[in-house]
XYZ file of C-alpha atoms in Angstrom:
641
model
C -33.539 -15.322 -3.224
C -32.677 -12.812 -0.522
C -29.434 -13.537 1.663
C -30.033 -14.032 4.755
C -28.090 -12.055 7.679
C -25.917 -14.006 10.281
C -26.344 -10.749 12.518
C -28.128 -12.504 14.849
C -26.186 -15.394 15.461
C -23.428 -12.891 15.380
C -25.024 -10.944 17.685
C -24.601 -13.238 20.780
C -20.959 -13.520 20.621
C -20.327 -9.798 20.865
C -20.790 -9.251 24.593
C -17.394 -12.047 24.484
C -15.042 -10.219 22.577
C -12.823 -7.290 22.670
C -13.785 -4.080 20.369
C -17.383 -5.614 19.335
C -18.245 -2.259 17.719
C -16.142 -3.104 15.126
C -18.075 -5.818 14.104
C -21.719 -4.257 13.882
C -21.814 -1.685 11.081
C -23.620 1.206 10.128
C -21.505 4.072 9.608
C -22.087 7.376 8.415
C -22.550 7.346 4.722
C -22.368 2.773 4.582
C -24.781 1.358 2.243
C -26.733 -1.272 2.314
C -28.819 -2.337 -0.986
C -31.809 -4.854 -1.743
C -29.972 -7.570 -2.972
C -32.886 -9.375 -4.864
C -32.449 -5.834 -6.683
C -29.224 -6.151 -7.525
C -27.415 -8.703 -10.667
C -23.439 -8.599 -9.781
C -22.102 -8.393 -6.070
C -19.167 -7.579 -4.773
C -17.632 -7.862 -1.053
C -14.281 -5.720 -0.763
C -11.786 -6.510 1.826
C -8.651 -4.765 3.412
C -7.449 -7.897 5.108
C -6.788 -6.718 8.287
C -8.330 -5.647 11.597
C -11.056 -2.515 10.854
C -9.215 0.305 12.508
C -6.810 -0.363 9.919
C -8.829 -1.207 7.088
C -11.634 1.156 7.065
C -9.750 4.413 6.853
C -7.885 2.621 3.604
C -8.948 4.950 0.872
C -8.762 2.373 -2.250
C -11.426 -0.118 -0.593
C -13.782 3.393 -0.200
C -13.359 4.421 -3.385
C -14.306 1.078 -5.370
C -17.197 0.775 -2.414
C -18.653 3.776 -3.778
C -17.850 3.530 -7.342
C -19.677 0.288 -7.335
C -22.576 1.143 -5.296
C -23.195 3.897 -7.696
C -24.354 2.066 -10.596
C -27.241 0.516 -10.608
C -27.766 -3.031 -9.627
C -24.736 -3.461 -8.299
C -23.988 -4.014 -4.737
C -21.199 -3.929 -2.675
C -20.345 -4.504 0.612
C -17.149 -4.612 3.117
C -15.303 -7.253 5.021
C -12.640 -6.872 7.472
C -10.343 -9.497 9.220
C -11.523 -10.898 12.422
C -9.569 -10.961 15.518
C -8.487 -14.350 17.162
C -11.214 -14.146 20.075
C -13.996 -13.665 17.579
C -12.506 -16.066 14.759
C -12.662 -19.028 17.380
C -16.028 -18.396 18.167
C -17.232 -18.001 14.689
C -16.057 -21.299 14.317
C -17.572 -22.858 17.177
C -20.945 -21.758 16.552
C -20.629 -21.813 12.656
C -21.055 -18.243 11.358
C -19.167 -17.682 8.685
C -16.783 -14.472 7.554
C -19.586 -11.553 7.346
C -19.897 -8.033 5.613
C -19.904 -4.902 8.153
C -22.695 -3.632 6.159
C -25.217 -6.122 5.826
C -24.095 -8.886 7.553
C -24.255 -11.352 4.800
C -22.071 -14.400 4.351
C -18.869 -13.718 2.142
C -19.617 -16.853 -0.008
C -22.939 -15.514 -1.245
C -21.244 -12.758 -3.366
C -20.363 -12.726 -7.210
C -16.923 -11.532 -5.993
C -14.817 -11.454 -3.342
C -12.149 -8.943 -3.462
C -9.412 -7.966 -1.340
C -7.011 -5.335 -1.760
C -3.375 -5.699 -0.635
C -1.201 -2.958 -0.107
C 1.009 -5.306 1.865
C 2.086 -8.712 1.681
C 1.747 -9.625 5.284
C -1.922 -9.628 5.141
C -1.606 -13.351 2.887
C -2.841 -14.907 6.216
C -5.125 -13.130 6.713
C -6.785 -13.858 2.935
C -6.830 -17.465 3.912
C -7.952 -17.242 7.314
C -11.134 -15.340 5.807
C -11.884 -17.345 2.793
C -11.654 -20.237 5.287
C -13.885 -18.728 7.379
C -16.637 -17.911 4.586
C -16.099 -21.984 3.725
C -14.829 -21.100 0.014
C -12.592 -23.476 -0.679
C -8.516 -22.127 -0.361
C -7.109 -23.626 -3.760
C -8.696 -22.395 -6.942
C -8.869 -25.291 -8.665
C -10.929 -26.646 -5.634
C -13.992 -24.386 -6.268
C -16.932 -24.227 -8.139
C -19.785 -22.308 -9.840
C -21.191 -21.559 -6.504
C -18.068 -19.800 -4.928
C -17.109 -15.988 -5.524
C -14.309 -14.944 -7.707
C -11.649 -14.344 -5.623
C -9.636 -11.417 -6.795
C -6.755 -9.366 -5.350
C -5.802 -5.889 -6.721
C -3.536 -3.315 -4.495
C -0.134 -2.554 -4.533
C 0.965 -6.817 -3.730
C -0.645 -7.382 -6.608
C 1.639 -6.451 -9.303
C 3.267 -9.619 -7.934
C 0.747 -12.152 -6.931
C 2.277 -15.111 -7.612
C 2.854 -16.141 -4.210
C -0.835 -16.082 -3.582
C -1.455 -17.761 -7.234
C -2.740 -20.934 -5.723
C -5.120 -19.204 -3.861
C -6.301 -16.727 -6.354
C -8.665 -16.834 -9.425
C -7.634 -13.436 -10.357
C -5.924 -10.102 -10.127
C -5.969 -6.669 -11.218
C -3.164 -4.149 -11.042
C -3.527 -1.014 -11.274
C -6.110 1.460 -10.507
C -9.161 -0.138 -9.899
C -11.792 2.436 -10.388
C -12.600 1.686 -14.267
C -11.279 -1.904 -13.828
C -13.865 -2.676 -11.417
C -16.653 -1.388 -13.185
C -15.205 -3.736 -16.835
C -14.869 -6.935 -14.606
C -19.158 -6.508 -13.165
C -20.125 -5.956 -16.978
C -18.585 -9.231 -17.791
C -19.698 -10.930 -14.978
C -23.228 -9.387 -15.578
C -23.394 -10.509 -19.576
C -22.411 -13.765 -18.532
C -24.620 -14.252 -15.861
C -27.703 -12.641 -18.296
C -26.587 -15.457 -20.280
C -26.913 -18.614 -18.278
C -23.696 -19.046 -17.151
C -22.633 -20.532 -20.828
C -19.428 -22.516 -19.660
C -19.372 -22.477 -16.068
C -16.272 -20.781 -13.787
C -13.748 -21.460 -16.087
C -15.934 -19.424 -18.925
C -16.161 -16.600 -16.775
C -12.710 -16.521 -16.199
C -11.338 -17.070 -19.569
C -13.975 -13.728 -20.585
C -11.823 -12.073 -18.209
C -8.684 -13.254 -19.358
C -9.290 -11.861 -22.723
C -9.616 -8.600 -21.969
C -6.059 -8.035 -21.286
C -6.913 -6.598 -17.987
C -7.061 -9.106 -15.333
C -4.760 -11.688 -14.755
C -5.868 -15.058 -14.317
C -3.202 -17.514 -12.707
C -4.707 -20.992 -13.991
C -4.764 -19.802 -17.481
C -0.318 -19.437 -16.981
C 2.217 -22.283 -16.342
C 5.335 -21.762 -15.084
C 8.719 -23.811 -16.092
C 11.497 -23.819 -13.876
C 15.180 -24.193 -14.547
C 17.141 -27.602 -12.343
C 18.853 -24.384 -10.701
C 14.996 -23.261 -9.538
C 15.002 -20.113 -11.538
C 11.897 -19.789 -13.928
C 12.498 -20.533 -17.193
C 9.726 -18.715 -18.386
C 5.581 -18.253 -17.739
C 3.667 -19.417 -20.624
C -0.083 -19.278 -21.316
C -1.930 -22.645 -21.725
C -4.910 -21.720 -23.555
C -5.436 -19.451 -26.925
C -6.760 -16.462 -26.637
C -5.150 -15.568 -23.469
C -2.802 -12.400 -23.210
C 1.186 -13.454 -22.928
C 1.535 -10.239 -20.621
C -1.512 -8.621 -18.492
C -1.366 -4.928 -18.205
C -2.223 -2.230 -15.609
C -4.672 0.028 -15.149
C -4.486 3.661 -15.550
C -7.031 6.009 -14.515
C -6.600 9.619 -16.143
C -8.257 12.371 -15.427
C -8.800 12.193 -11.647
C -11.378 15.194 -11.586
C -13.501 12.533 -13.521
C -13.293 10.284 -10.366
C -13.672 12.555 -7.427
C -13.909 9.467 -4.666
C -15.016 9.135 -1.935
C -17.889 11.835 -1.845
C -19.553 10.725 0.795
C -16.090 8.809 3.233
C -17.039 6.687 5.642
C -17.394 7.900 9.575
C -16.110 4.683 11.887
C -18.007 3.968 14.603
C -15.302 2.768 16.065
C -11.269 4.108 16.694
C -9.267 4.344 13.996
C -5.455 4.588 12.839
C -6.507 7.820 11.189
C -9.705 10.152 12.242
C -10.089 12.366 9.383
C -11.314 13.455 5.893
C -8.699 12.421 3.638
C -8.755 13.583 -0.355
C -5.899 12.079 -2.388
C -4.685 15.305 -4.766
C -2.556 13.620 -6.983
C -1.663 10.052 -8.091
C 1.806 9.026 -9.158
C 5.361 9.818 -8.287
C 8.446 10.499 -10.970
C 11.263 11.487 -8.111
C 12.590 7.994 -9.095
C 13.930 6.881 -5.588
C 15.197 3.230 -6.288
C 13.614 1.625 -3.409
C 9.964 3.087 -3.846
C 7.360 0.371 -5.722
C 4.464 2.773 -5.018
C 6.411 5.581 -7.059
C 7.221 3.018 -9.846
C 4.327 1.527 -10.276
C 1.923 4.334 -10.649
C 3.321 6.431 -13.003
C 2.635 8.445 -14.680
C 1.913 11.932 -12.326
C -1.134 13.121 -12.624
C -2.686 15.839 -10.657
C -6.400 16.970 -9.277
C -6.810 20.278 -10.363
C -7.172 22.504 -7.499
C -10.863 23.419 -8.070
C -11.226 19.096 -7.721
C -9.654 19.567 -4.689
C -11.450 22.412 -3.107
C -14.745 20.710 -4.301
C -14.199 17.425 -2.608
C -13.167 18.740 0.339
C -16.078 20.884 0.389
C -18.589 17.744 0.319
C -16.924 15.258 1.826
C -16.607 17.665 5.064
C -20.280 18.358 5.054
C -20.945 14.845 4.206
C -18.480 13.456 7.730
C -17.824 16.347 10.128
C -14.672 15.513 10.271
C -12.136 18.073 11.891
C -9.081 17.369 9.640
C -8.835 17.208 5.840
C -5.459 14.694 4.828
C -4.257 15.848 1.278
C -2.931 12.294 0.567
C -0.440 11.343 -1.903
C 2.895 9.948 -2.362
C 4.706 13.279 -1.969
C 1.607 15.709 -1.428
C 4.217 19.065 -1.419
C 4.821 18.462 -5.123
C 1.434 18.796 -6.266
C 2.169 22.359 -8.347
C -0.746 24.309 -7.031
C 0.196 22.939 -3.136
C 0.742 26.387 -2.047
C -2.611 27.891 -3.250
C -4.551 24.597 -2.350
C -2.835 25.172 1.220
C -4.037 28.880 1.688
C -7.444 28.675 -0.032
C -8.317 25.718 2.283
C -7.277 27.195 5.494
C -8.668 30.807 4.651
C -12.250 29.037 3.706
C -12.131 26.795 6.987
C -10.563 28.995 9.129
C -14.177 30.121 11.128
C -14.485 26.187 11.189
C -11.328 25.241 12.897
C -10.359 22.512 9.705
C -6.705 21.469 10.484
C -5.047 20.435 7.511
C -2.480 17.438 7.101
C -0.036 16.285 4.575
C 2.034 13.306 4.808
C 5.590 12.700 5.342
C 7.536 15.885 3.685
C 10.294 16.095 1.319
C 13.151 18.253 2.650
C 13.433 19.918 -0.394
C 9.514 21.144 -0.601
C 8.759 21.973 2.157
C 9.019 25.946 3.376
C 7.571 27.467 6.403
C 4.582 29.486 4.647
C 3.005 25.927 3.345
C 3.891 24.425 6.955
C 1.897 27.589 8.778
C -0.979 27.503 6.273
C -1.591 24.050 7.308
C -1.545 24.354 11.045
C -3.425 27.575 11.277
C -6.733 26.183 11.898
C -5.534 23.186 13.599
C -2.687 22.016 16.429
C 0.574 22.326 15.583
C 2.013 18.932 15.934
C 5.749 17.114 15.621
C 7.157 17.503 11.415
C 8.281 14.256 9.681
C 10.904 14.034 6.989
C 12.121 11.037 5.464
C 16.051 11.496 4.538
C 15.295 7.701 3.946
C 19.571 7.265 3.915
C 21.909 8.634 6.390
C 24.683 9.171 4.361
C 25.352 11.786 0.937
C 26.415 8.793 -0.715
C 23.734 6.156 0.220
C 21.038 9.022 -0.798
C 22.696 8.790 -3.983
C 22.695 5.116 -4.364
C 18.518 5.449 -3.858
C 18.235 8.310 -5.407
C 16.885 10.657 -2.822
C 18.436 14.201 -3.515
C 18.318 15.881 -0.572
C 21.714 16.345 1.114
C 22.314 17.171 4.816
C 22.769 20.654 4.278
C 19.236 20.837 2.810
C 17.522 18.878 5.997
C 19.563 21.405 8.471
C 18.156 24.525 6.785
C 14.877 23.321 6.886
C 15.058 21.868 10.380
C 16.111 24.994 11.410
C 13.410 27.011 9.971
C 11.045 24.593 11.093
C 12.333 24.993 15.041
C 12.618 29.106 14.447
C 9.262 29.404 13.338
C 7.875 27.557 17.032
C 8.099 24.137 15.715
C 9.830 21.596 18.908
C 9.596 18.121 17.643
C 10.902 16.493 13.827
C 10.469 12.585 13.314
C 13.463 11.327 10.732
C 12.728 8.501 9.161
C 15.666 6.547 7.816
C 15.973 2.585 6.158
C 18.605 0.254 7.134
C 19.946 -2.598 4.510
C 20.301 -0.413 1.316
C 21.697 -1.547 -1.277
C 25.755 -1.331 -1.459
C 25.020 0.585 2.606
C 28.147 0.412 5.174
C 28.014 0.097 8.610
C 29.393 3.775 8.257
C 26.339 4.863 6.554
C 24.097 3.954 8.745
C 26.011 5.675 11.692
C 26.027 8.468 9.936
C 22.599 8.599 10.902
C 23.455 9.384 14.094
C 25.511 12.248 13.312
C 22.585 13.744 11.935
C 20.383 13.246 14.120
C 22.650 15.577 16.878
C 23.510 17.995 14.412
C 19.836 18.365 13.940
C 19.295 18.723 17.891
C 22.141 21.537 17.856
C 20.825 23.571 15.314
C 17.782 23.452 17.305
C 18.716 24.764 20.201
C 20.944 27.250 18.318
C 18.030 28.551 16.497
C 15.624 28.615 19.741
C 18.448 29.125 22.496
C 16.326 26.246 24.298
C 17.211 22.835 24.928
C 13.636 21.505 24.954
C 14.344 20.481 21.319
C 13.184 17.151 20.464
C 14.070 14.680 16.500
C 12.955 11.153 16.758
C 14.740 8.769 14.644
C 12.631 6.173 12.936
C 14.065 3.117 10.957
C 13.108 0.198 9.510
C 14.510 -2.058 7.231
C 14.445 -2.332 3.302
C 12.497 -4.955 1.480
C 13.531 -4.944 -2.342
C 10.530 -4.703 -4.041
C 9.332 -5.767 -8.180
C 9.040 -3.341 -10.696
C 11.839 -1.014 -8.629
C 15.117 -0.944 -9.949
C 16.411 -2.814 -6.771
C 14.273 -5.538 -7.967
C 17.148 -7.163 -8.744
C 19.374 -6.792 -5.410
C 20.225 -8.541 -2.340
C 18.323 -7.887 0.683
C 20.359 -7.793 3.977
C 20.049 -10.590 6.385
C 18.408 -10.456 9.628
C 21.615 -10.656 11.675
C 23.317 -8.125 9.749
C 20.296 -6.040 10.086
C 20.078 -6.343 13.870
C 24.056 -5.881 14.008
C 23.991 -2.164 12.604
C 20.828 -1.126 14.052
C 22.104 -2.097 17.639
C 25.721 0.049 16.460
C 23.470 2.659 15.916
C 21.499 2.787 18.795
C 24.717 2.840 21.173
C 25.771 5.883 18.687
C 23.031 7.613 19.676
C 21.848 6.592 23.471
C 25.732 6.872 24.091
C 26.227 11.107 23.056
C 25.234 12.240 26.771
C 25.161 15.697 25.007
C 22.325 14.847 22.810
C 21.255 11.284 23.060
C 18.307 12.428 25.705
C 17.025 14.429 23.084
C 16.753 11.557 20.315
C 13.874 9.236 20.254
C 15.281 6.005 18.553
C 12.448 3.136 16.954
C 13.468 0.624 14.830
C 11.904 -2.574 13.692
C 14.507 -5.830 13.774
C 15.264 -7.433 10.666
C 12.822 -10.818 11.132
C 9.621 -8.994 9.458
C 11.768 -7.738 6.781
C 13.321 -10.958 5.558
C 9.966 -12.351 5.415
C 7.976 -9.699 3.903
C 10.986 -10.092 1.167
C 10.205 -13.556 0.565
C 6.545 -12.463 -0.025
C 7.435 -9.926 -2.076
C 9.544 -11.177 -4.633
C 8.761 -15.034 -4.306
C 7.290 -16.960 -6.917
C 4.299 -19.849 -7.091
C 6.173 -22.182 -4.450
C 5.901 -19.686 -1.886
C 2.214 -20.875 -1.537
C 2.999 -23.496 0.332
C 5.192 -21.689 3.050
C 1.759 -19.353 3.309
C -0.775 -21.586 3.408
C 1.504 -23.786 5.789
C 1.805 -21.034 8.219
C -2.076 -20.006 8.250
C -2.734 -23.742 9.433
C -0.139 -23.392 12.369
C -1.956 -20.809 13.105
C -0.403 -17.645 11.836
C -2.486 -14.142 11.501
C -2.098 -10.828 11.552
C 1.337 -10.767 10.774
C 1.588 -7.365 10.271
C 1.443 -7.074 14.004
C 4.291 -7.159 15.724
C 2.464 -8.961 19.074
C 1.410 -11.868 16.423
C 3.995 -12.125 14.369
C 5.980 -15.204 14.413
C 9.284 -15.510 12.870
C 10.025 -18.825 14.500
C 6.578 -19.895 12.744
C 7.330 -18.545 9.225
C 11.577 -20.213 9.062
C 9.637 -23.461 10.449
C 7.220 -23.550 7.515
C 10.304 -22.277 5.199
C 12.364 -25.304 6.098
C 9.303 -27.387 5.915
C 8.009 -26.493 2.618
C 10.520 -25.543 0.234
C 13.404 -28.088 0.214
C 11.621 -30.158 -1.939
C 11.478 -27.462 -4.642
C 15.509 -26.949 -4.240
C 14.790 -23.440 -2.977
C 15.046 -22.149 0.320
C 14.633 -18.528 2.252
C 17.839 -17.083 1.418
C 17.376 -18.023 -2.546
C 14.315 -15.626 -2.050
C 15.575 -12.858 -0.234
C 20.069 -12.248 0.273
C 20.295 -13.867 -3.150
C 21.314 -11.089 -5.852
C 19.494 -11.188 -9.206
C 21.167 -11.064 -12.513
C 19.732 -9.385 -15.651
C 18.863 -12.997 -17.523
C 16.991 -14.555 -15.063
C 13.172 -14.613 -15.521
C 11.768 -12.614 -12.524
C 8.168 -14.281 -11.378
C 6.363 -10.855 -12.286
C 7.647 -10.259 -15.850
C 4.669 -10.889 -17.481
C 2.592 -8.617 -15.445
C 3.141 -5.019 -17.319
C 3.471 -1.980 -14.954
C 4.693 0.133 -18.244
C 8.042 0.304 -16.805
C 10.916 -0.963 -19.451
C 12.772 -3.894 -18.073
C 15.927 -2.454 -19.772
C 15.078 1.054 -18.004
C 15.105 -0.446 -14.903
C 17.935 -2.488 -15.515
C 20.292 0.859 -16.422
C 18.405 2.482 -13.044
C 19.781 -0.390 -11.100
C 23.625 0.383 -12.894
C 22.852 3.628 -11.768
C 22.944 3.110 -8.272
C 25.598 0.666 -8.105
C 27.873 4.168 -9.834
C 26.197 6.374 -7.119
C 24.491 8.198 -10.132
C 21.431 10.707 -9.905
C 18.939 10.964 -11.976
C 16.306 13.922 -12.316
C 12.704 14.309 -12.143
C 11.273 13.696 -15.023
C 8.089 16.619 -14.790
C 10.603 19.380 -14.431
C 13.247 18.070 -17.435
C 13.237 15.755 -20.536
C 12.034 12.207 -20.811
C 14.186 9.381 -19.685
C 12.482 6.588 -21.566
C 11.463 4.739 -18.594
C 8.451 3.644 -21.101
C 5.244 4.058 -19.319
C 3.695 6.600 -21.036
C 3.782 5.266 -24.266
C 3.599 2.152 -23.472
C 0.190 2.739 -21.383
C -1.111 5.614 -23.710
C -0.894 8.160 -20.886
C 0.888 11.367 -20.366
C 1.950 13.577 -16.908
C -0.691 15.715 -16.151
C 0.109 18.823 -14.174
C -0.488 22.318 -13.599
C -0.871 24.717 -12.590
C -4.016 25.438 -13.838
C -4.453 29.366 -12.839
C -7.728 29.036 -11.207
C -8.797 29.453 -7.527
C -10.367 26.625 -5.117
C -13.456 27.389 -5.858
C -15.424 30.692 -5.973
C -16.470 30.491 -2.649
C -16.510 33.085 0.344
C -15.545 32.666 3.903
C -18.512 31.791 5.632
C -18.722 34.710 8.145
């Protein structure tokens, strides 16, 4: 039976909200398929507000991955603001697709993909809003799957409660594995019900399915260990590794909003993976191994995805874009194809030590030549040791300076406050470099127009890092050294005019630490907040602090935990973290010595450029570092004249 669209009830309570067009659909390159036509289907959410979740490049990828094969369907969801949630529910239209319209519940599978964990709300708020049931165990043959994958996910037992299962990992091939399961089973009658479908997933080692694990706790409240309670079910679920990524050349045909968002442009990730092995980075941990798009991949997606969106500006996305080793030639080749075209070019945040001036010009020559950002990440040598980050001050000077000789007037530093072992000396030494930066500036240009703008925010200790183990800094500690550090700078009347200083306080930290790193009781602080009313907290104008300690001191007493246990509390090496049976290839022990490491003020290499340090991902995932360079050109294509 065809699903019906709520569009038009929809429809009339447009004209009463703010930013409607978000709601409607239809963008350049969406699809929309038959569903009668279709066996398995799947509705992807970002959970939060479009501008920010349409732009996300893992939710486009699986949208067209899956709408590729044939009869499947998928379609996207995004989080509703408060005007429009209230009306929803007072005319009873439940949480919708952009692309179709259709009611969330209808779908095989509702997935949502998390790449932080302040958008837990905002999960409940929509599966409340489709009517599927919040509690797992609550739901029945008739309700989606609900399954989380992203970043959070390689620890979602917080969410546990709420989920029937996750994926970490790269989801393109894991995707594509969980709709031929839920198509054979489907073919065959639905032998078992729910709980048959999700044991079949179970058992292939690849998703993890919280119902199918119970957790034992220690009187102190530290786990004793997770245990599965049914035979046949995997004692530790593994990740996902796409290799290969010119096999997968996603999105070909990216999505054009209709509507504003955080980033208007074409973006093409060109490599996956980081192995610079800064302590505080779960995005570099977790998706090891490095492995590059060749630079033909490259050139070729760019080619059709700009034809495809008319886009303006082509983002060459990764977690440290500079070290792809063909950057240089992908750099030049794109700007001399596009330069008749006007294609401005954009990499992320850039490494002190990679970048130079002739890959900074190459980018901007077809487009405007905005403000640089680096992220020192530490303000102090030492501190950048503790993490990891190898670049020292004279490094970020030179380049600075380069940057400003070569017409360049504005830098954005970004910086973290509450590392591990950090001083309020450390910190302030931030400060120091932000004038030294304004006075080689000026001593480069002879100018004074010279602009840095200092960007902090504080560190959340995250699992699978090797700070997984350490204790996060509290929010009035936080608050104390940022506010020293602010009079450090607004105080210099030499150069404190010249300094741009934004900082988040420590309140979103602390609880974006209990998130992270909490266990199954935190489900009850979550789901305790969403029904006082708490969305969007990745917002600063709806966050609520005073909401989340309220819900804290409400909800987790009675488990002989509280918010500190979560978050200042320092790990030791026995304890049984809540994620340890969720295998992101990276050796417990190898992460253990990392952690040792930093507490010394010891450095440890790159592992593409020099011998193996057994962190264990490669062979323990059966993958390998794939780099170049490869020798070739783009593409063998001419400047169109």
């Amino acid at each position: 039976m065809p699903v019906e669209s709520v569009f038009p009830q929809l429809e009339a309570l447009l004209p009463h909200v703010q930013k409607p067009i978000q709601y409607v659909g239809g963008e350049l390159n969406s699809t929309v398929k038959p569903w009668d036509e279709c066996d398995v289907r799947w509705s992807l959410m970002y959970p939060d507000a479009y501008e920010v979740g349409l732009p996300n490049q893992g939710v486009m990828i699986l949208y067209e991955v899956l709408n590729e094969r044939e009869g499947v369907l998928a379609e996207r969801t995004y989080s509703v603001w408060p005007d429009l949630e209230a009306l929803m529910r007072e005319h009873g239209v439940p949480q919708f697709t952009v692309d179709a319209h259709r009611p969330v519940k209808a779908f095989d599978v509702f997935g949502l993909s998390f790449s932080t964990e302040l958008g837990y709300t905002n999960m409940l708020t929509a599966l409340d809003l489709a009517g599927i049931p919040l509690e797992a165990r609550d739901r029945t043959e008739d309700d989606p799957i609900v399954l989380a994958g992203g970043h959070a996910a390689f620890n979602p037992e917080p969410i546990a409660d709420f989920l029937d299962a996750a994926v970490i990992g790269d989801g393109e091939q894991a995707v594509l594995e969980i709709t031929d399961v839920i198509r054979a089973w489907k073919a065959e009658g639905r032998p078992g019900g729910r709980d048959e479908l999700l044991f079949r997933l179970a058992r292939t080692g690849g998703v993890y399915v919280p119902k199918f694990y119970d957790v034992e706790y220690l009187a102190d409240g530290r786990i004793a260990r997770v245990v599965p309670n049914r035979s046949g079910v995997p004692w530790r679920v593994s990740k996902h590794t796409v290799m290969d990524l010119d096999e997968w050349p996603y999105p070909k045909q990216p999505l054009v909003p209709l509507a504003e968002t955080v980033h208007e442009r074409m973006s093409v990730e060109i490599f996956r993976g980081c192995t610079r092995g800064c302590r505080f980075c779960q995005a570099g941990m977790i998706t090891r191994p490095v492995r590059e798009r060749s630079i033909t991949g490259i050139g070729e997606m760019v080619d059709k995805g700009l034809k495809a969106t008319g886009f303006e500006e082509v983002g060459l996305l990764s977690l440290s874009s500079a070290d792809h080793s063909e950057i240089a030639d992908v750099a030049k080749g794109l700007a001399d194809r596009y330069t008749e075209d006007k294609i401005g070019l954009s990499l992320p945040s850039t490494r002190v030590d990679a970048f130079n001036i002739d890959l900074a010009n190459e980018l901007t020559r077809n487009g405007r030549r905005s403000g640089l950002t680096f992220a020192p990440e530490g303000g102090s040598e030492r501190i950048r040791k503790v993490i990891n980050k190898m670049v020292s001050e004279e490094d970020l000077i030179r380049t600075v300076a380069t940057a400003y000789g070569n017409g360049w007037r504005q830098v954005k530093l970004y910086f973290m406050c509450g590392l591990p072992t950090e001083t309020d000396e450390d910190v302030l030494q931030i400060a120091d470099m932000a004038k030294n930066v304004i006075q080689k500036g000026r001593e480069v240009t002879g100018q004074n127009d010279i602009r840095a703008t200092v960007s902090i925010g504080g560190f959340v200790p995250k699992p699978h890092t090797p700070f997984q183990w350490a204790p996060q800094l509290g929010v009035e500690e936080t608050d104390a050294r940022l506010e020293k550090l602010r009079d450090a700078i607004r105080g210099d009347r030499k150069y404190g005019r010249n300094i741009g200083f934004r900082y988040h306080d420590g309140k979103p930290g602390i609880i974006e630490g209990l998130l992270s790193r909490g266990d199954r009781r935190v489900g009850a602080v979550i789901r305790a907040v969403f029904e006082d009313g708490g969305r969007f907290d990745g917002w600063r104008e709806h966050f609520s602090y005073d909401r989340w300690i309220r819900m804290c001191e409400k909800a987790l007493p009675e488990q002989g935990v509280d918010l500190a246990w979560y978050t200042t509390r320092e790990r030791t090496y026995e304890e049984v973290l809540p994620w340890d049976h969720l295998d992101s290839g990276l050796d417990k022990d190898w992460l253990w010595e990392d952690w040792q490491d930093a507490l010394d003020e010891t450095e440890v290499e790159d592992c593409r450029w020099t011998p193996c340090f057994d962190c264990g991902v490669c062979p323990q995932m059966q993958t390998s570092i794939q780099i170049g360079p490869t020798g070739k050109k783009l593409l063998p294509l001419t400047v169109v004249k």
